[in-house]
Short mmCIF file of C-alpha atoms in Angstrom, two decimals:
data_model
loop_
_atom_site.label_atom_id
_atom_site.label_comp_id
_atom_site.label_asym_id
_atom_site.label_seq_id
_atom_site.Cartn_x
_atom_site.Cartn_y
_atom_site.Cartn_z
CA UNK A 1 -6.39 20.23 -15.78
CA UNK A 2 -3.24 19.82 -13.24
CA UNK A 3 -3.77 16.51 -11.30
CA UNK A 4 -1.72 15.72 -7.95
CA UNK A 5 -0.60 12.62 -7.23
CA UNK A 6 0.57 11.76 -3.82
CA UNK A 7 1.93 8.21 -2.92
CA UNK A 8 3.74 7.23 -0.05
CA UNK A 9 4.30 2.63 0.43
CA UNK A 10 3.95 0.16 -2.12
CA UNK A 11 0.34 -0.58 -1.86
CA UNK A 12 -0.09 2.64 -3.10
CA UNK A 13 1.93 2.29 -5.92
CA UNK A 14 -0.07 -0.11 -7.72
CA UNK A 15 -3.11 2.20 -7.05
CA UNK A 16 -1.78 4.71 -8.80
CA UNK A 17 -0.24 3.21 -11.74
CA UNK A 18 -3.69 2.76 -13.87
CA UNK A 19 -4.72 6.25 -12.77
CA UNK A 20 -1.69 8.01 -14.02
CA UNK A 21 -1.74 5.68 -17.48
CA UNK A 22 -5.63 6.32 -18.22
CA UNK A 23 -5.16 10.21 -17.06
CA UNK A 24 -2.12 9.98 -19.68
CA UNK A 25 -4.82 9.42 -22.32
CA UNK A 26 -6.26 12.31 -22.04
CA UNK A 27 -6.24 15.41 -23.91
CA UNK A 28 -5.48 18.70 -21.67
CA UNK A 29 -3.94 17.00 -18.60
CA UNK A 30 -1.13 17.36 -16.77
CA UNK A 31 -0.11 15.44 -14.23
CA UNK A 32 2.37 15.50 -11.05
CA UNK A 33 3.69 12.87 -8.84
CA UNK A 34 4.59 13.05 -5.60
CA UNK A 35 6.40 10.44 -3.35
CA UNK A 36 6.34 10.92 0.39
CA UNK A 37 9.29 8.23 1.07
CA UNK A 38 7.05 6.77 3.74
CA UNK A 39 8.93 3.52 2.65
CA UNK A 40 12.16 4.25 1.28
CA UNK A 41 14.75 2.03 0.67
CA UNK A 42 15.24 0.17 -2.94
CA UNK A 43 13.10 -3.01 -2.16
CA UNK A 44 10.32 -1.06 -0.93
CA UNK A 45 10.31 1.58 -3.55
CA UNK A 46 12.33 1.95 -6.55
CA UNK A 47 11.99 -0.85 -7.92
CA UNK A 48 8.30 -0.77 -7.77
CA UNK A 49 8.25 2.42 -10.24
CA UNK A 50 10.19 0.95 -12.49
CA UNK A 51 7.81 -2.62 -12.62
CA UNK A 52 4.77 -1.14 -12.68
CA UNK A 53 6.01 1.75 -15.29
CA UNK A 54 5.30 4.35 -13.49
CA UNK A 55 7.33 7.63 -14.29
CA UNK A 56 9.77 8.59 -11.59
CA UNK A 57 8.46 10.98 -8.58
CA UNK A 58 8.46 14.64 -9.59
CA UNK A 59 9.31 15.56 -5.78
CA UNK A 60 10.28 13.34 -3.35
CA UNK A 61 9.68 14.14 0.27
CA UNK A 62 12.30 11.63 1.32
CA UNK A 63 10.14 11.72 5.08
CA UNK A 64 11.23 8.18 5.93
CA UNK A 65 10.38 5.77 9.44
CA UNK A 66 9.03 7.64 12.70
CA UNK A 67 6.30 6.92 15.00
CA UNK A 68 2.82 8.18 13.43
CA UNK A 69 2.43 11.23 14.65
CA UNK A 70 6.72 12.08 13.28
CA UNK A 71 5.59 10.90 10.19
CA UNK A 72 2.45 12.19 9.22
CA UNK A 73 3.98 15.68 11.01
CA UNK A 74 6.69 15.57 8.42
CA UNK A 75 4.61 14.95 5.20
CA UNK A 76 2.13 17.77 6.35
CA UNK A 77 5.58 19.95 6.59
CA UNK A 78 7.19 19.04 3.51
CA UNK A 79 3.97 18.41 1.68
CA UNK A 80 2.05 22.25 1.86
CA UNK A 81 4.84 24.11 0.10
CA UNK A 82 4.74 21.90 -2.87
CA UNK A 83 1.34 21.94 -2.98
CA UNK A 84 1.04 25.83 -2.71
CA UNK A 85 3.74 26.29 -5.45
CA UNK A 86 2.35 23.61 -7.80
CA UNK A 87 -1.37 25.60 -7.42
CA UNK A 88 -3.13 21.91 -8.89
CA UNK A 89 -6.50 21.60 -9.73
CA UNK A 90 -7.15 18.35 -7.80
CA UNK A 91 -5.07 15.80 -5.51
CA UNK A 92 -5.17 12.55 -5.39
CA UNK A 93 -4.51 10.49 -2.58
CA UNK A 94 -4.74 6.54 -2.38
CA UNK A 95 -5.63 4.01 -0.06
CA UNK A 96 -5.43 4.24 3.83
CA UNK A 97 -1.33 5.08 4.81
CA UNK A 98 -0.31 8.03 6.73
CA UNK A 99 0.68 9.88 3.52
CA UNK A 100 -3.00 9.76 2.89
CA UNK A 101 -4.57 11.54 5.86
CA UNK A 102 -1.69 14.03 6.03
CA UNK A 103 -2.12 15.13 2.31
CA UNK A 104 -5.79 15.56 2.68
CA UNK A 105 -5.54 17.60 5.95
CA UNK A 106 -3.00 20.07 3.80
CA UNK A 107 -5.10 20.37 0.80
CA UNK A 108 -8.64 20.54 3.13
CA UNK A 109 -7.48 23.25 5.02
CA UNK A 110 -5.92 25.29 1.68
CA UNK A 111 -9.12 24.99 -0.12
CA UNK A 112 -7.63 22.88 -2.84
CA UNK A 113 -9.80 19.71 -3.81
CA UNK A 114 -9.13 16.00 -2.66
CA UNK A 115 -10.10 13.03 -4.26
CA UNK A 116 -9.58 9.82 -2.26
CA UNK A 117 -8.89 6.55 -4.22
CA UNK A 118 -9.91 3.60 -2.61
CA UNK A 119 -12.18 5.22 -0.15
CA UNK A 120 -15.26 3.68 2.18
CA UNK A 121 -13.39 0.70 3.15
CA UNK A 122 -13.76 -0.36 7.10
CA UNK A 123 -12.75 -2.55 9.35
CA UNK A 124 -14.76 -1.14 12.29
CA UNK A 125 -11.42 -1.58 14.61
CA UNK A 126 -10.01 1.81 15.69
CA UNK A 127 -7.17 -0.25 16.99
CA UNK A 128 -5.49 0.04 13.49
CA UNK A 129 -4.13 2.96 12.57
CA UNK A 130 -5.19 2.73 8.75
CA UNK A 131 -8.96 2.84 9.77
CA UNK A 132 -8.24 5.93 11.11
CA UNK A 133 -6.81 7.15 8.01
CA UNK A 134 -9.45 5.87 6.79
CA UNK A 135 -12.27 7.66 8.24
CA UNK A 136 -10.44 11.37 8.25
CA UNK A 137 -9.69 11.08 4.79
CA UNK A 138 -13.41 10.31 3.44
CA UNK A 139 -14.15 13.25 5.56
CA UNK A 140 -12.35 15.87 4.09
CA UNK A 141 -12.40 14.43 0.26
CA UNK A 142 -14.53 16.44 -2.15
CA UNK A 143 -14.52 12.94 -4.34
CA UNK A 144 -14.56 9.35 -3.24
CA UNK A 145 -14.13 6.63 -5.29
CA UNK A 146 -14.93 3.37 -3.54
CA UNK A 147 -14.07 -0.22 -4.63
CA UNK A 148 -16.62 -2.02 -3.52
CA UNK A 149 -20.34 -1.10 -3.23
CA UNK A 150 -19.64 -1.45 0.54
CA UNK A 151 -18.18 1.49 0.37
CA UNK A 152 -20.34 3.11 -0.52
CA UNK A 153 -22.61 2.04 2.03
CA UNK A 154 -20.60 2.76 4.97
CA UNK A 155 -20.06 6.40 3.34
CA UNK A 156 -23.39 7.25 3.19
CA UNK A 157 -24.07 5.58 6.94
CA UNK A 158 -21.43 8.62 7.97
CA UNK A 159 -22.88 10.95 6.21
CA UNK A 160 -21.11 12.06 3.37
CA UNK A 161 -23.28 13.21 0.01
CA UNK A 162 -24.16 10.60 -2.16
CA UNK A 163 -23.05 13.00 -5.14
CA UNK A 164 -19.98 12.47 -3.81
CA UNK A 165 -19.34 8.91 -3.94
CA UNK A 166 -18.02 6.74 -7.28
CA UNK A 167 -18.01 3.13 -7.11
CA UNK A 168 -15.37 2.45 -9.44
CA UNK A 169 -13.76 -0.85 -8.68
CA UNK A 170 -10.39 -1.69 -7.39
CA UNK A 171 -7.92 -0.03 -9.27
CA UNK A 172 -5.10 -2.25 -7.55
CA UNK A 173 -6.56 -5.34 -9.63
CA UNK A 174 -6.03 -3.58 -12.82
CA UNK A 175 -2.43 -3.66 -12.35
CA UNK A 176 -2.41 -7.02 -11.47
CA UNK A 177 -4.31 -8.53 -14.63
CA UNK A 178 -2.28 -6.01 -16.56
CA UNK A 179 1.54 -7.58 -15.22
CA UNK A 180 0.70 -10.97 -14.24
CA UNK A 181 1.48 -12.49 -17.50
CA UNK A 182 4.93 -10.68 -16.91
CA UNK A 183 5.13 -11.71 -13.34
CA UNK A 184 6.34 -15.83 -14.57
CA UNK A 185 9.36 -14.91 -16.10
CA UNK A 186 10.75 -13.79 -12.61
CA UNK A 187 10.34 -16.42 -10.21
CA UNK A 188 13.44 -18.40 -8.92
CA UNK A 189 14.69 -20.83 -10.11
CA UNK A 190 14.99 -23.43 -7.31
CA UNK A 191 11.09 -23.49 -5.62
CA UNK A 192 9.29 -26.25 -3.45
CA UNK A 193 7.42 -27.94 -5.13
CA UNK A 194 4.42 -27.14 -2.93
CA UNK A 195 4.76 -24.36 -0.09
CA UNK A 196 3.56 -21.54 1.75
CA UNK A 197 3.88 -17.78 1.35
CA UNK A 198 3.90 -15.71 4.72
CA UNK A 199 3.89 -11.72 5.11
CA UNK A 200 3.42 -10.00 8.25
CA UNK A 201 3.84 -6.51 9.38
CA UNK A 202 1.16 -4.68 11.05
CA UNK A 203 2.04 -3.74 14.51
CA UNK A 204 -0.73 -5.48 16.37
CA UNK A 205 1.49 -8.59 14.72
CA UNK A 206 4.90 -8.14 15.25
CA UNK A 207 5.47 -5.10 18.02
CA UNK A 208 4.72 -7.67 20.37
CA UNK A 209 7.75 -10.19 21.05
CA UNK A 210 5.76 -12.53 22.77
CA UNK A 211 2.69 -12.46 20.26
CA UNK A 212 5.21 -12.52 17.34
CA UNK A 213 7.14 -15.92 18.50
CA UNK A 214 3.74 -17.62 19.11
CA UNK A 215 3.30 -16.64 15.41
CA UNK A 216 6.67 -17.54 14.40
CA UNK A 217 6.33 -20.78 16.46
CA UNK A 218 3.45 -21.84 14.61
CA UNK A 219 4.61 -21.10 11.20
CA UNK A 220 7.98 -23.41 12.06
CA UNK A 221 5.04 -26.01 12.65
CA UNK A 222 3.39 -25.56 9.64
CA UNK A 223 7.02 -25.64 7.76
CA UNK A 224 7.51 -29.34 9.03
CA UNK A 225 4.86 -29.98 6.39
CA UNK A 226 4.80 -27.42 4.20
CA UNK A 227 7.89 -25.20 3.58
CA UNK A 228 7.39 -21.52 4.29
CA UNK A 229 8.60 -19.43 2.27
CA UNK A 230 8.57 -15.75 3.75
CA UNK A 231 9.55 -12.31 2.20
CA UNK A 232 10.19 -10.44 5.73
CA UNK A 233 9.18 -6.97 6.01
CA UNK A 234 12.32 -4.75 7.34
CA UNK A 235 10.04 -3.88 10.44
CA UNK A 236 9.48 -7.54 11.22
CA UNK A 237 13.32 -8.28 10.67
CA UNK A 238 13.87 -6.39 13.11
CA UNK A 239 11.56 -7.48 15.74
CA UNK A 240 12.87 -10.83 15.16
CA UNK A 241 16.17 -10.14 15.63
CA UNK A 242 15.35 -8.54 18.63
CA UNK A 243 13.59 -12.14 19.77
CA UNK A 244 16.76 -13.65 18.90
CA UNK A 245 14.37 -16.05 16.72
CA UNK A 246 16.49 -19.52 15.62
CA UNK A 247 14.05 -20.80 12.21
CA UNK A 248 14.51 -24.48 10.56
CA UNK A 249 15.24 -24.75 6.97
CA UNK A 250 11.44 -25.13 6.25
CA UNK A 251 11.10 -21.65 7.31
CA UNK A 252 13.02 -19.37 4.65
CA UNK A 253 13.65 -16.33 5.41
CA UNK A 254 13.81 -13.77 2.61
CA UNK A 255 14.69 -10.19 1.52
CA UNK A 256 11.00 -8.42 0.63
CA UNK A 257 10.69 -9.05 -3.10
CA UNK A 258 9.47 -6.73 -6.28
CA UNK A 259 6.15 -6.18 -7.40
CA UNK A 260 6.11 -8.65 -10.15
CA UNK A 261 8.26 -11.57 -8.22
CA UNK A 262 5.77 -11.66 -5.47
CA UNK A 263 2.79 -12.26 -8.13
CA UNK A 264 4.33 -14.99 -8.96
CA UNK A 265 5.08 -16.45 -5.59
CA UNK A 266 1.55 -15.82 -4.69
CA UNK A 267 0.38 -17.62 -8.25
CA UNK A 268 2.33 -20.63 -7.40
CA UNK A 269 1.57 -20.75 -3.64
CA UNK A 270 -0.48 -23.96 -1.70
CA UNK A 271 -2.08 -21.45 0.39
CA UNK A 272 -0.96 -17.56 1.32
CA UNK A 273 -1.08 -16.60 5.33
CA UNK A 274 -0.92 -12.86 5.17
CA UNK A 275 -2.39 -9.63 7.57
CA UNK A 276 -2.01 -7.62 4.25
CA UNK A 277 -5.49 -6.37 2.92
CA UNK A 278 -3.79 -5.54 -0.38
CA UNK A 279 -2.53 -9.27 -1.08
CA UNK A 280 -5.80 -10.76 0.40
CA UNK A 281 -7.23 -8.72 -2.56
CA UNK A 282 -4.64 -10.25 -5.01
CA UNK A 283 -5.03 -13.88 -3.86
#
């Protein structure tokens, strides 16, 4: 049995990594990993293979930044040859990012069967470009394997075939109570005593300047009596760049950190202000 696996940003990562291990213990499989470099630089990436010990990408689609429709354009492009020539039995596809939705539209419309980690999860807000994602991909899997009984619930409300549906739990917290006893050993040294850890990077966030420095504004607020500490997403670099933003010392501003430093951050933190499902999970 030939399994696919297609992964694309780091959320996904940590999705896959207890699939591919528990797949590894099995007799008869072989397995295939495919990386759509949807996030592609070292911070965002790499590094993330190597902490969560996952084996490095068989093919790498190297698609990089665009607007949606670029991106999920350029996996579907890149993405149906290697598919054709690797013939697998099933592919995989995790969570909610455009790599998601553009894998499952390949595979749907060559007859080859999807199964969609992480499915039935809604926000009811077709504002956000993962919910539609979201709702395409449980369409067009042949398996879903939901999280949360929730999910399962909202899948059957749209329809699909019960037979269809697994609740299996989140795979994502596997990996964490697997590596968080690793996670200590790589904090910094020098840390507040007592602070804050920010992330923000969805677009309804930080695309708009003004909304972003009312944001920013209040988190220099909140650093007067709490330091912030604040891993910045390269997206939300730039946007604050563009705003020209001046921060106090109570607002650090950091380089986006590895898998297993930011478990410890979050382990350590007074409180976590995030608009990351994934680490809302974690916390």
């Amino acid at each position: 049995m030939h399994f696919l696996h297609v992964v694309g940003a780091r959320p996904n990562f940590m999705k896959v990594a207890p699939v591919t291990r528990a797949l590894a213990a099995r007799q008869g499989v072989q397995q295939t990993l495919l990386h759509t470099g949807q996030h592609y630089d070292q911070n965002m990436s790499d590094v993330f293979f190597r902490e969560l010990e996952i084996p490095e990408p068989d093919f790498n689609l190297a698609v990089g930044s665009g607007t949606h429709a670029e991106q999920t354009s350029q996996i579907m492009l890149r993405f149906e040859p290697v598919v054709v020539k690797q013939k697998p039995d099933w592919v995989l596809v995790y969570g909610d990012v455009n790599s998601t939705i553009a894998a499952a539209l390949v595979c749907a419309k060559l007859q080859i069967p999807v199964a969609h980690v992480e499915a039935g999860l809604r926000s009811f807000d077709r504002s956000m470009p993962e919910e539609i994602n979201r709702l395409l991909t449980d369409q067009l899997a042949d398996l879903l394997f939901t999280p949360s009984e929730d999910g399962d619930q909202n899948l059957l409300r749209e329809g699909v075939p019960r037979e269809r549906i697994h609740f299996v739990g989140n795979v994502m917290i596997d990996t964490l109570v697997r590596l968080l006893p690793k996670a200590a050993a790589t904090l910094p040294e020098k840390l507040p005593r007592q602070y804050a850890l920010v992330t923000l990077h969805r677009p309804s966030n930080v695309d708009d300047l003004s909304g972003l420095k009312g944001l920013l504004d209040a988190l220099t607020g909140i650093g007067f009596t709490l330091p912030i500490i604040f891993p910045v997403h390269p997206r939300t670099r730039q946007k604050i760049a563009e705003l020209g933003f001046s921060h106090s010392e109570n607002l650090q501003l950091w380089e986006p950190q590895s898998y297993l430093r930011f478990l410890a951050l979050q382990q350590k933190a007074t409180v976590v202000i995030t608009d990351s499902g994934g680490i809302q999970e974690e916390t």
